[in-house]
CSV table of C-alpha atoms and ligand atoms in Angstrom, one decimal:
chain,number,residue,atom,x,y,z
A,1,UNK,CA,-15.9,35.8,-0.1
A,2,UNK,CA,-14.9,33.8,-2.9
A,3,UNK,CA,-11.4,32.9,-3.5
A,4,UNK,CA,-11.0,33.8,-6.9
A,5,UNK,CA,-11.0,37.6,-5.3
A,6,UNK,CA,-9.3,36.5,-1.9
A,7,UNK,CA,-5.8,37.3,-1.4
A,8,UNK,CA,-4.1,34.7,0.6
A,9,UNK,CA,-3.3,32.5,-3.0
A,10,UNK,CA,-2.2,32.5,-6.4
A,11,UNK,CA,-4.1,34.7,-9.1
A,12,UNK,CA,-4.3,32.4,-11.5
A,13,UNK,CA,-4.5,28.7,-12.6
A,14,UNK,CA,-1.3,29.3,-14.5
A,15,UNK,CA,0.0,30.8,-11.4
A,16,UNK,CA,-0.7,27.4,-9.6
A,17,UNK,CA,0.8,25.9,-12.1
A,18,UNK,CA,3.9,27.2,-12.3
A,19,UNK,CA,4.4,27.7,-8.0
A,20,UNK,CA,4.0,24.4,-7.6
A,21,UNK,CA,6.4,23.5,-10.6
A,22,UNK,CA,9.0,26.0,-9.3
A,23,UNK,CA,7.8,23.8,-6.0
A,24,UNK,CA,9.0,19.6,-7.3
A,25,UNK,CA,11.4,21.3,-10.4
A,26,UNK,CA,14.2,22.1,-8.7
A,27,UNK,CA,17.8,20.6,-7.3
A,28,UNK,CA,15.6,17.1,-7.3
A,29,UNK,CA,15.6,16.7,-10.1
A,30,UNK,CA,19.0,17.6,-11.9
A,31,UNK,CA,21.5,17.4,-8.9
A,32,UNK,CA,19.3,14.6,-7.2
A,33,UNK,CA,18.1,12.4,-10.4
A,34,UNK,CA,21.0,12.2,-12.6
A,35,UNK,CA,23.2,10.7,-8.6
A,36,UNK,CA,20.7,8.1,-7.4
A,37,UNK,CA,19.9,6.7,-11.2
A,38,UNK,CA,23.8,6.5,-11.9
A,39,UNK,CA,23.8,4.7,-7.8
A,40,UNK,CA,21.1,2.4,-9.0
A,41,UNK,CA,22.2,0.9,-12.7
A,42,UNK,CA,20.6,3.2,-15.4
A,43,UNK,CA,17.3,2.3,-17.6
A,44,UNK,CA,15.5,0.4,-15.6
A,45,UNK,CA,15.8,2.3,-12.3
A,46,UNK,CA,14.7,5.1,-14.9
A,47,UNK,CA,11.5,3.1,-15.7
A,48,UNK,CA,10.6,2.7,-12.2
A,49,UNK,CA,11.0,5.8,-11.5
A,50,UNK,CA,8.8,7.1,-14.4
A,51,UNK,CA,5.8,3.9,-13.5
A,52,UNK,CA,5.8,5.9,-9.6
A,53,UNK,CA,5.6,9.3,-10.2
A,54,UNK,CA,2.2,8.8,-13.2
A,55,UNK,CA,0.6,5.9,-11.2
A,56,UNK,CA,1.3,7.0,-7.7
A,57,UNK,CA,2.5,10.6,-8.0
A,58,UNK,CA,-0.1,12.0,-9.4
A,59,UNK,CA,-2.6,10.3,-7.2
A,60,UNK,CA,-1.2,11.8,-4.4
A,61,UNK,CA,-0.2,14.9,-5.6
A,62,UNK,CA,-4.0,15.3,-6.4
A,63,UNK,CA,-5.5,14.1,-3.3
A,64,UNK,CA,-2.0,16.5,-1.4
A,65,UNK,CA,-4.0,20.2,-3.6
A,66,UNK,CA,-7.4,18.9,-2.5
A,67,UNK,CA,-6.6,18.7,0.9
A,68,UNK,CA,-4.9,21.8,0.8
A,69,UNK,CA,-7.9,23.2,-1.0
A,70,UNK,CA,-11.2,21.8,0.9
A,71,UNK,CA,-9.7,23.1,4.0
A,72,UNK,CA,-7.6,26.6,3.0
A,73,UNK,CA,-4.7,25.6,6.3
A,74,UNK,CA,-1.5,24.5,6.7
A,75,UNK,CA,-0.6,20.5,5.9
A,76,UNK,CA,-1.4,20.4,9.7
A,77,UNK,CA,-4.1,22.7,11.0
A,78,UNK,CA,-5.6,21.5,7.3
A,79,UNK,CA,-6.8,18.1,9.3
A,80,UNK,CA,-8.3,19.6,11.4
A,81,UNK,CA,-10.4,21.6,10.1
A,82,UNK,CA,-11.8,19.4,7.2
A,83,UNK,CA,-13.5,18.5,9.9
A,84,UNK,CA,-13.0,17.5,15.1
A,85,UNK,CA,-13.5,13.6,13.3
A,86,UNK,CA,-10.1,14.1,11.9
A,87,UNK,CA,-8.3,15.6,15.0
A,88,UNK,CA,-6.1,12.8,15.1
A,89,UNK,CA,-4.6,13.2,11.6
A,90,UNK,CA,-2.9,16.4,12.3
A,91,UNK,CA,0.3,14.0,13.4
A,92,UNK,CA,0.5,13.6,9.2
A,93,UNK,CA,1.3,17.9,9.1
A,94,UNK,CA,3.3,17.6,11.7
A,95,UNK,CA,5.6,15.0,9.7
A,96,UNK,CA,5.8,16.7,7.3
A,97,UNK,CA,6.9,19.7,9.0
A,98,UNK,CA,9.8,17.8,10.0
A,99,UNK,CA,10.1,16.3,6.9
A,100,UNK,CA,10.5,20.1,5.9
A,101,UNK,CA,13.1,21.0,8.1
A,102,UNK,CA,15.2,18.4,7.3
A,103,UNK,CA,15.1,18.7,3.9
A,104,UNK,CA,15.5,22.0,3.7
A,105,UNK,CA,18.6,21.7,5.1
A,106,UNK,CA,20.4,19.8,3.6
A,107,UNK,CA,18.5,20.7,0.2
A,108,UNK,CA,20.9,24.4,1.0
A,109,UNK,CA,24.2,23.5,1.0
A,110,UNK,CA,24.0,21.4,-3.4
A,111,UNK,CA,21.9,25.1,-3.4
A,112,UNK,CA,25.2,27.0,-1.5
A,113,UNK,CA,27.3,25.1,-3.8
A,114,UNK,CA,25.1,25.9,-6.7
A,115,UNK,CA,25.2,29.4,-5.9
A,116,UNK,CA,29.4,29.4,-5.6
A,117,UNK,CA,29.5,27.6,-9.0
A,118,UNK,CA,27.9,30.7,-10.9
A,119,UNK,CA,31.5,32.6,-9.5
A,120,UNK,CA,33.6,30.3,-10.1
A,121,UNK,CA,32.1,29.7,-14.0
A,122,UNK,CA,31.8,33.5,-14.2
A,123,UNK,CA,35.3,34.6,-12.8
A,124,UNK,CA,36.7,31.3,-15.1
A,125,UNK,CA,38.4,29.3,-12.1
A,126,UNK,CA,36.2,26.3,-14.1
A,127,UNK,CA,37.2,27.0,-17.5
A,128,UNK,CA,40.3,24.9,-19.4
A,129,UNK,CA,40.6,22.3,-17.0
A,130,UNK,CA,40.8,18.7,-16.8
A,131,UNK,CA,37.9,16.3,-16.0
A,132,UNK,CA,40.4,15.7,-12.9
A,133,UNK,CA,41.5,19.3,-12.2
A,134,UNK,CA,37.4,20.4,-12.1
A,135,UNK,CA,36.6,17.2,-9.2
A,136,UNK,CA,39.6,18.7,-7.2
A,137,UNK,CA,37.7,22.4,-7.1
A,138,UNK,CA,34.5,20.4,-6.0
A,139,UNK,CA,36.5,18.6,-3.7
A,140,UNK,CA,38.7,21.9,-2.6
A,141,UNK,CA,35.0,23.9,-2.4
A,142,UNK,CA,32.7,22.1,-0.1
A,143,UNK,CA,35.9,20.3,1.7
A,144,UNK,CA,36.5,24.0,2.8
A,145,UNK,CA,34.3,25.4,6.6
A,146,UNK,CA,33.6,29.1,5.6
A,147,UNK,CA,32.9,29.6,1.6
A,148,UNK,CA,30.4,26.5,1.3
A,149,UNK,CA,29.0,28.2,4.9
A,150,UNK,CA,28.4,31.6,3.0
A,151,UNK,CA,27.3,30.3,0.9
A,152,UNK,CA,24.7,28.5,2.3
A,153,UNK,CA,23.5,31.0,4.6
A,154,UNK,CA,23.6,33.6,1.6
A,155,UNK,CA,20.7,31.0,-0.2
A,156,UNK,CA,18.4,30.8,3.0
A,157,UNK,CA,18.2,34.4,3.6
A,158,UNK,CA,17.6,35.2,0.0
A,159,UNK,CA,14.4,32.2,0.5
A,160,UNK,CA,13.7,34.5,3.5
A,161,UNK,CA,13.1,37.4,1.7
A,162,UNK,CA,11.4,35.6,-0.9
A,163,UNK,CA,8.8,34.6,0.9
A,164,UNK,CA,8.6,37.8,3.2
A,165,UNK,CA,6.8,39.4,-0.4
A,166,UNK,CA,4.0,36.5,-0.1
A,167,UNK,CA,2.8,34.0,-2.3
A,168,UNK,CA,1.6,36.1,-5.1
A,169,UNK,CA,3.9,38.8,-4.9
A,170,UNK,CA,7.4,36.8,-4.4
A,171,UNK,CA,6.6,33.1,-5.4
A,172,UNK,CA,4.4,33.1,-8.4
A,173,UNK,CA,6.1,36.1,-10.1
A,174,UNK,CA,10.0,35.2,-9.6
A,175,UNK,CA,8.4,31.5,-10.9
A,176,UNK,CA,6.0,32.2,-14.3
A,177,UNK,CA,9.7,34.1,-15.9
A,178,UNK,CA,12.7,32.0,-14.8
A,179,UNK,CA,11.5,28.7,-15.3
A,180,UNK,CA,10.9,28.8,-19.6
A,181,UNK,CA,14.4,29.6,-19.3
A,182,UNK,CA,15.3,27.0,-17.3
A,183,UNK,CA,14.0,24.7,-19.8
A,184,UNK,CA,16.0,26.4,-22.9
A,185,UNK,CA,19.1,26.5,-21.7
A,186,UNK,CA,18.2,22.4,-20.7
A,187,UNK,CA,17.7,21.6,-24.3
A,188,UNK,CA,20.5,23.7,-24.9
A,189,UNK,CA,22.9,21.3,-22.8
A,190,UNK,CA,21.9,18.2,-24.1
A,191,UNK,CA,22.9,19.4,-27.7
A,192,UNK,CA,25.6,19.8,-26.8
A,193,UNK,CA,26.0,16.6,-24.9
A,194,UNK,CA,24.9,13.8,-27.1
A,195,UNK,CA,26.9,15.2,-28.8
A,196,UNK,CA,30.1,14.3,-27.0
A,197,UNK,CA,32.9,11.6,-28.7
A,198,UNK,CA,31.1,8.2,-27.5
A,199,UNK,CA,27.8,9.8,-26.3
A,200,UNK,CA,26.4,6.5,-26.9
A,201,UNK,CA,27.4,4.6,-23.8
A,202,UNK,CA,25.1,7.3,-22.0
A,203,UNK,CA,22.4,6.6,-23.6
A,204,UNK,CA,22.4,3.4,-23.5
A,205,UNK,CA,22.5,3.3,-19.9
A,206,UNK,CA,19.8,5.4,-19.2
A,207,UNK,CA,17.5,3.9,-22.0
A,208,UNK,CA,18.8,0.2,-21.4
A,209,UNK,CA,17.0,-1.6,-19.0
A,210,UNK,CA,18.9,-4.2,-17.3
A,211,UNK,CA,16.2,-5.5,-14.5
A,212,UNK,CA,19.1,-7.8,-13.3
A,213,UNK,CA,20.3,-4.6,-11.8
A,214,UNK,CA,17.3,-3.8,-9.1
A,215,UNK,CA,17.4,-4.6,-5.4
A,216,UNK,CA,14.8,-3.6,-2.8
A,217,UNK,CA,16.4,-1.4,-2.2
A,218,UNK,CA,16.5,0.5,-6.1
A,219,UNK,CA,12.5,0.1,-6.0
A,220,UNK,CA,12.3,1.9,-3.0
A,221,UNK,CA,15.1,4.1,-4.1
A,222,UNK,CA,13.3,5.7,-7.0
A,223,UNK,CA,10.0,5.3,-5.1
A,224,UNK,CA,11.8,8.0,-3.0
A,225,UNK,CA,12.9,10.2,-5.3
A,226,UNK,CA,9.2,10.2,-7.0
A,227,UNK,CA,8.1,11.6,-4.5
A,228,UNK,CA,11.2,13.8,-3.5
A,229,UNK,CA,11.2,15.0,-7.3
A,230,UNK,CA,7.5,15.8,-7.2
A,231,UNK,CA,7.6,17.4,-3.8
A,232,UNK,CA,4.8,15.2,-2.9
A,233,UNK,CA,5.0,13.0,0.7
A,234,UNK,CA,5.3,15.7,3.7
A,235,UNK,CA,2.4,18.7,3.1
A,236,UNK,CA,4.7,21.3,0.6
A,237,UNK,CA,1.1,20.7,-1.4
A,238,UNK,CA,-1.2,20.8,0.5
A,239,UNK,CA,-0.4,24.3,1.7
A,240,UNK,CA,0.2,25.3,-1.9
A,241,UNK,CA,-3.1,24.0,-2.6
A,242,UNK,CA,-4.2,26.1,-0.5
A,243,UNK,CA,-3.9,28.9,-2.5
A,244,UNK,CA,-5.2,26.8,-5.4
A,245,UNK,CA,-8.7,28.8,-6.1
A,246,UNK,CA,-11.6,27.3,-6.3
A,247,UNK,CA,-12.0,27.2,-10.0
A,248,UNK,CA,-9.0,25.0,-10.9
A,249,UNK,CA,-8.5,22.1,-12.1
A,250,UNK,CA,-6.6,19.8,-9.8
A,251,UNK,CA,-6.7,17.5,-12.5
A,252,UNK,CA,-5.2,19.2,-15.1
A,253,UNK,CA,-3.5,21.6,-12.4
A,254,UNK,CA,-1.3,17.4,-11.0
A,255,UNK,CA,-0.4,16.3,-14.7
A,256,UNK,CA,1.0,19.3,-16.4
A,257,UNK,CA,3.2,19.0,-12.4
A,258,UNK,CA,4.2,16.0,-13.3
A,259,UNK,CA,4.6,16.6,-16.8
A,260,UNK,CA,7.0,19.0,-16.6
A,261,UNK,CA,8.9,17.9,-13.4
A,262,UNK,CA,9.5,14.3,-15.7
A,263,UNK,CA,10.8,16.8,-18.4
A,264,UNK,CA,12.9,17.9,-16.9
A,265,UNK,CA,14.0,14.9,-15.0
A,266,UNK,CA,14.4,13.5,-18.9
A,267,UNK,CA,16.7,16.2,-19.7
A,268,UNK,CA,18.9,16.3,-16.6
A,269,UNK,CA,19.9,12.5,-17.8
A,270,UNK,CA,20.3,12.5,-20.6
A,271,UNK,CA,23.0,16.3,-20.4
A,272,UNK,CA,24.7,14.7,-18.3
A,273,UNK,CA,25.0,10.5,-18.2
A,274,UNK,CA,26.6,11.3,-22.0
A,275,UNK,CA,29.2,13.7,-20.9
A,276,UNK,CA,29.4,10.9,-17.8
A,277,UNK,CA,31.0,8.4,-20.3
A,278,UNK,CA,32.8,11.3,-23.0
A,279,UNK,CA,34.3,11.8,-20.0
A,280,UNK,CA,35.8,8.4,-18.3
A,281,UNK,CA,34.0,9.0,-15.9
A,282,UNK,CA,31.8,6.9,-13.0
A,283,UNK,CA,28.1,7.4,-13.0
A,284,UNK,CA,27.6,6.1,-9.7
A,285,UNK,CA,30.0,8.8,-7.8
A,286,UNK,CA,27.3,10.4,-5.7
A,287,UNK,CA,26.1,13.4,-4.7
A,288,UNK,CA,29.2,15.0,-6.6
A,289,UNK,CA,28.0,14.0,-10.0
A,290,UNK,CA,27.2,16.7,-11.8
A,291,UNK,CA,29.0,19.4,-10.2
A,292,UNK,CA,32.2,17.5,-11.7
A,293,UNK,CA,30.7,16.4,-14.9
A,294,UNK,CA,28.4,20.1,-16.7
A,295,UNK,CA,32.0,21.9,-16.0
A,296,UNK,CA,33.4,20.0,-18.4
A,297,UNK,CA,30.4,19.5,-20.7
A,298,UNK,CA,30.6,23.9,-20.8
A,299,UNK,CA,34.5,24.0,-21.3
A,300,UNK,CA,33.2,21.8,-24.5
A,301,UNK,CA,31.6,24.4,-26.2
A,302,UNK,CA,31.3,28.0,-27.9
A,303,UNK,CA,31.3,30.2,-24.8
A,304,UNK,CA,30.3,28.1,-22.1
A,305,UNK,CA,31.7,29.7,-19.4
A,306,UNK,CA,29.0,32.6,-20.6
A,307,UNK,CA,26.2,29.8,-20.8
A,308,UNK,CA,28.5,28.2,-18.2
A,309,UNK,CA,27.0,31.3,-15.5
A,310,UNK,CA,24.0,30.8,-17.2
A,311,UNK,CA,22.7,27.6,-16.2
A,312,UNK,CA,23.6,27.8,-12.3
A,313,UNK,CA,22.3,30.8,-12.3
A,314,UNK,CA,18.4,28.8,-13.3
A,315,UNK,CA,18.8,26.2,-11.1
A,316,UNK,CA,20.2,28.7,-8.2
A,317,UNK,CA,16.7,29.5,-8.8
A,318,UNK,CA,15.3,26.4,-9.6
A,319,UNK,CA,16.6,25.6,-6.0
A,320,UNK,CA,15.1,29.0,-4.8
A,321,UNK,CA,11.6,27.5,-5.8
A,322,UNK,CA,11.9,24.6,-4.0
A,323,UNK,CA,13.6,26.0,-1.3
A,324,UNK,CA,10.2,28.6,-1.0
A,325,UNK,CA,8.3,26.0,-0.4
A,326,UNK,CA,10.2,23.9,2.5
A,327,UNK,CA,9.9,26.8,4.3
A,328,UNK,CA,6.9,28.3,3.2
A,329,UNK,CA,5.3,24.5,4.6
A,330,UNK,CA,6.6,25.6,8.4
A,331,UNK,CA,5.9,29.3,8.6
A,332,UNK,CA,2.7,28.8,6.9
A,333,UNK,CA,2.1,26.1,10.2
A,334,UNK,CA,3.6,29.3,12.3
A,335,UNK,CA,1.7,31.5,11.5
A,336,UNK,CA,-1.8,29.8,12.0
A,337,UNK,CA,-1.5,26.9,14.3
A,338,UNK,CA,1.6,29.2,17.1
A,339,UNK,CA,-0.1,32.8,15.9
A,340,UNK,CA,3.7,33.9,15.6
A,341,UNK,CA,4.3,37.2,13.1
A,342,UNK,CA,5.3,35.9,9.3
A,343,UNK,CA,8.7,38.0,10.0
A,344,UNK,CA,10.0,36.3,12.9
A,345,UNK,CA,8.2,33.0,11.8
A,346,UNK,CA,10.4,33.0,8.8
A,347,UNK,CA,13.6,34.4,10.4
A,348,UNK,CA,13.8,31.9,13.6
A,349,UNK,CA,13.2,28.8,11.0
A,350,UNK,CA,15.7,29.9,8.6
A,351,UNK,CA,18.1,30.4,11.9
A,352,UNK,CA,17.0,26.9,13.0
A,353,UNK,CA,17.7,25.8,9.7
A,354,UNK,CA,21.4,27.2,9.0
A,355,UNK,CA,22.1,25.5,12.3
A,356,UNK,CA,21.6,21.9,10.8
A,357,UNK,CA,22.7,23.2,7.6
A,358,UNK,CA,25.8,23.7,8.8
A,359,UNK,CA,26.9,20.4,10.1
A,360,UNK,CA,25.2,19.5,6.3
A,361,UNK,CA,27.3,21.3,4.9
A,362,UNK,CA,30.2,19.7,6.9
A,363,UNK,CA,30.2,16.7,6.8
A,364,UNK,CA,31.5,17.6,3.5
A,365,UNK,CA,34.8,19.3,6.1
A,366,UNK,CA,35.9,18.8,9.1
A,367,UNK,CA,32.8,16.5,10.2
A,368,UNK,CA,33.3,13.8,7.7
A,369,UNK,CA,34.5,11.9,9.3
A,370,UNK,CA,30.8,11.9,11.6
A,371,UNK,CA,29.3,8.4,10.8
A,372,UNK,CA,26.0,6.8,11.9
A,373,UNK,CA,25.1,3.9,10.2
A,374,UNK,CA,27.6,4.0,8.1
A,375,UNK,CA,26.4,7.5,6.8
A,376,UNK,CA,28.3,10.5,6.5
A,377,UNK,CA,25.2,13.3,8.3
A,378,UNK,CA,24.2,15.3,5.0
A,379,UNK,CA,23.4,11.5,3.1
A,380,UNK,CA,21.7,10.4,6.5
A,381,UNK,CA,19.4,13.7,6.4
A,382,UNK,CA,18.6,13.0,2.5
A,383,UNK,CA,17.9,9.2,3.0
A,384,UNK,CA,16.0,9.6,5.8
A,385,UNK,CA,13.5,12.4,4.7
A,386,UNK,CA,12.9,11.5,0.6
A,387,UNK,CA,13.2,6.8,1.4
A,388,UNK,CA,11.4,6.8,4.6
A,389,UNK,CA,9.8,10.1,5.2
A,390,UNK,CA,8.3,11.1,2.1
A,391,UNK,CA,6.3,6.8,1.1
A,392,UNK,CA,5.1,7.0,5.3
A,393,UNK,CA,4.0,10.7,4.6
A,394,UNK,CA,2.3,9.1,1.0
A,395,UNK,CA,0.6,6.4,2.6
A,396,UNK,CA,-1.1,8.4,5.6
A,397,UNK,CA,-2.4,11.0,3.3
A,398,UNK,CA,-3.6,8.6,1.3
A,399,UNK,CA,-4.7,6.1,3.0
A,400,UNK,CA,-6.8,9.3,5.1
A,401,UNK,CA,-7.9,10.6,1.3
A,402,UNK,CA,-8.8,7.2,0.0
A,403,UNK,CA,-10.4,5.4,3.5
A,404,UNK,CA,-11.3,8.1,6.5
A,405,UNK,CA,-13.1,11.2,3.8
A,406,UNK,CA,-15.6,10.8,2.1
A,407,UNK,CA,-16.0,9.8,-1.1
A,408,UNK,CA,-18.8,11.9,-2.0
A,409,UNK,CA,-16.2,15.0,-0.8
A,410,UNK,CA,-12.7,14.2,-2.8
A,411,UNK,CA,-15.4,14.0,-5.7
A,412,UNK,CA,-16.9,17.4,-5.1
A,413,UNK,CA,-13.3,19.5,-5.2
A,414,UNK,CA,-12.0,18.0,-7.6
A,415,UNK,CA,-15.2,18.8,-10.5
A,416,UNK,CA,-15.9,22.1,-8.2
A,417,UNK,CA,-18.6,21.1,-6.6
A,418,UNK,CA,-20.1,19.4,-9.5
A,419,UNK,CA,-19.2,21.8,-12.5
A,420,UNK,CA,-16.0,20.5,-13.9
A,421,UNK,CA,-16.0,16.2,-15.3
A,422,UNK,CA,-13.8,14.2,-14.0
A,423,UNK,CA,-14.0,11.0,-16.5
A,424,UNK,CA,-10.5,9.8,-14.3
A,425,UNK,CA,-11.9,9.5,-10.7
A,426,UNK,CA,-13.4,5.8,-10.8
A,427,UNK,CA,-9.0,4.8,-11.6
A,428,UNK,CA,-7.5,7.7,-9.1
A,429,UNK,CA,-9.9,6.6,-6.7
A,430,UNK,CA,-9.6,3.1,-7.1
A,431,UNK,CA,-6.1,4.0,-7.1
A,432,UNK,CA,-5.8,5.7,-4.0
A,433,UNK,CA,-8.0,3.3,-1.4
A,434,UNK,CA,-6.2,-0.2,-2.9
A,435,UNK,CA,-3.2,0.0,-5.7
A,436,UNK,CA,-1.3,3.0,-4.5
A,437,UNK,CA,-1.2,1.6,-0.1
A,438,UNK,CA,-0.8,-1.5,-0.7
A,439,UNK,CA,2.8,-0.9,-4.0
A,440,UNK,CA,3.9,2.3,-1.0
A,441,UNK,CA,2.5,-0.4,2.0
A,442,UNK,CA,5.1,-3.0,0.0
A,443,UNK,CA,8.0,-1.2,-1.5
A,444,UNK,CA,8.6,0.0,2.0
A,445,UNK,CA,9.3,-2.7,4.2
A,446,UNK,CA,10.4,-4.8,1.3
A,447,UNK,CA,13.1,-1.5,1.1
A,448,UNK,CA,13.3,-1.5,4.9
A,449,UNK,CA,14.5,-5.4,5.3
A,450,UNK,CA,15.8,-4.9,1.8
A,451,UNK,CA,18.2,-2.3,3.5
A,452,UNK,CA,19.1,-4.0,6.8
B,1,PFF,N1,10.7,18.7,-5.6
B,1,PFF,C1,11.8,19.3,-4.5
B,1,PFF,C2,12.8,19.2,-6.1
B,1,PFF,O1,12.8,18.4,-6.7
B,1,PFF,O2,14.3,19.5,-5.7
B,1,PFF,C3,13.0,19.6,-3.8
B,1,PFF,C4,11.4,19.2,-2.8
B,1,PFF,C5,10.9,20.6,-2.4
B,1,PFF,C6,11.4,18.5,-1.8
B,1,PFF,C7,9.8,21.0,-1.7
B,1,PFF,C8,9.8,18.5,-1.0
B,1,PFF,C9,9.1,19.2,-0.8
B,1,PFF,F1,8.1,19.8,0.0
């Protein structure tokens, strides 16, 4: 049976690109990217981030696709399926499953906030307020108990519903329609933000690199942000790779996904930083940044309330296409390896995520004083996964493909059994074997030492 007739996967190359882009584009671009850029000093961090996306991220993404499509398995089963001699590497898949579970727990907290912002802006509670009042609304909502938990649960249930519909009906269709709409709205926000008085300081912050602001720990953060944003280093794209048709071009798919993801992150930066400076706010205020800045931008534009509703709705959907992939990694593993029914696995995982997610959500309120190594529980999970688990996962994936798996097989998969030209292959393989592992290793070690 050819892959194209296989009901396992995506129905077209566009479908695969859109679904992988849907996983990549999410809160990581619009919520996490601006606040990490803000905390790490702006331009120099951005430059590093872009370098990491294209020189490390893209090859790692292609490698995940290769492992997934070649094995036609979930991220744990994939290594075993490629050959019994690789059984030992299944630990990489297990690490990915754990990372997906942890990320989903704190990601759903922020996704819940986004959902609530649809209602807050729709009911006019954000209109006509001063920047201080907007920050107050954010603080009082997130520090509550019932409201943020209900929003988080709603989001988790929504994700479970889409995952239950399956790959083609759920993931592919949803994403195809809604992602382009998000792009249009981001462009609109950029125009408004750039025309605010005093916006040029924000552009300078974002685009004028000041390398004196870089430390090893911010280099590691830039790497973590690049991997987080591209959804790599934990097998999400091994899982999606197993759904890509045999005739599709993996390199082209990777370039499109990395390009689209970077475009949205950049637009998000251009929408946020000019406004941050125009409203006299601090770029380094952390996870609350977007929720405190954007309502002011909407407040200063005609039909702002309408655009705000639309924006937070689309952001919720962007988050949804990412949480779908996070849940799908764990569910596909439970279905294929533990032989669970899809429904049982979906509900069980969702329930466990909500249990851990509750602690994340409450760490902005009742559990705010619960600190682990100087960080709240939420910050801890965010930091642990993006800064350590994803780079370590990425390192293992490229070591496997570059040093353990035969080169001819990698070539065969990337060229669709010799049918596609692959002029990039020599560069790709060099990066895979030497550049990427060395760079990842140095950054990890120096970053860990810098953080301690
Ligand atoms: N890339 C997603 C984002 O930027 O929002 C987050 C994410 C999704 C990370 C799926 C990892 C993953 F497996």
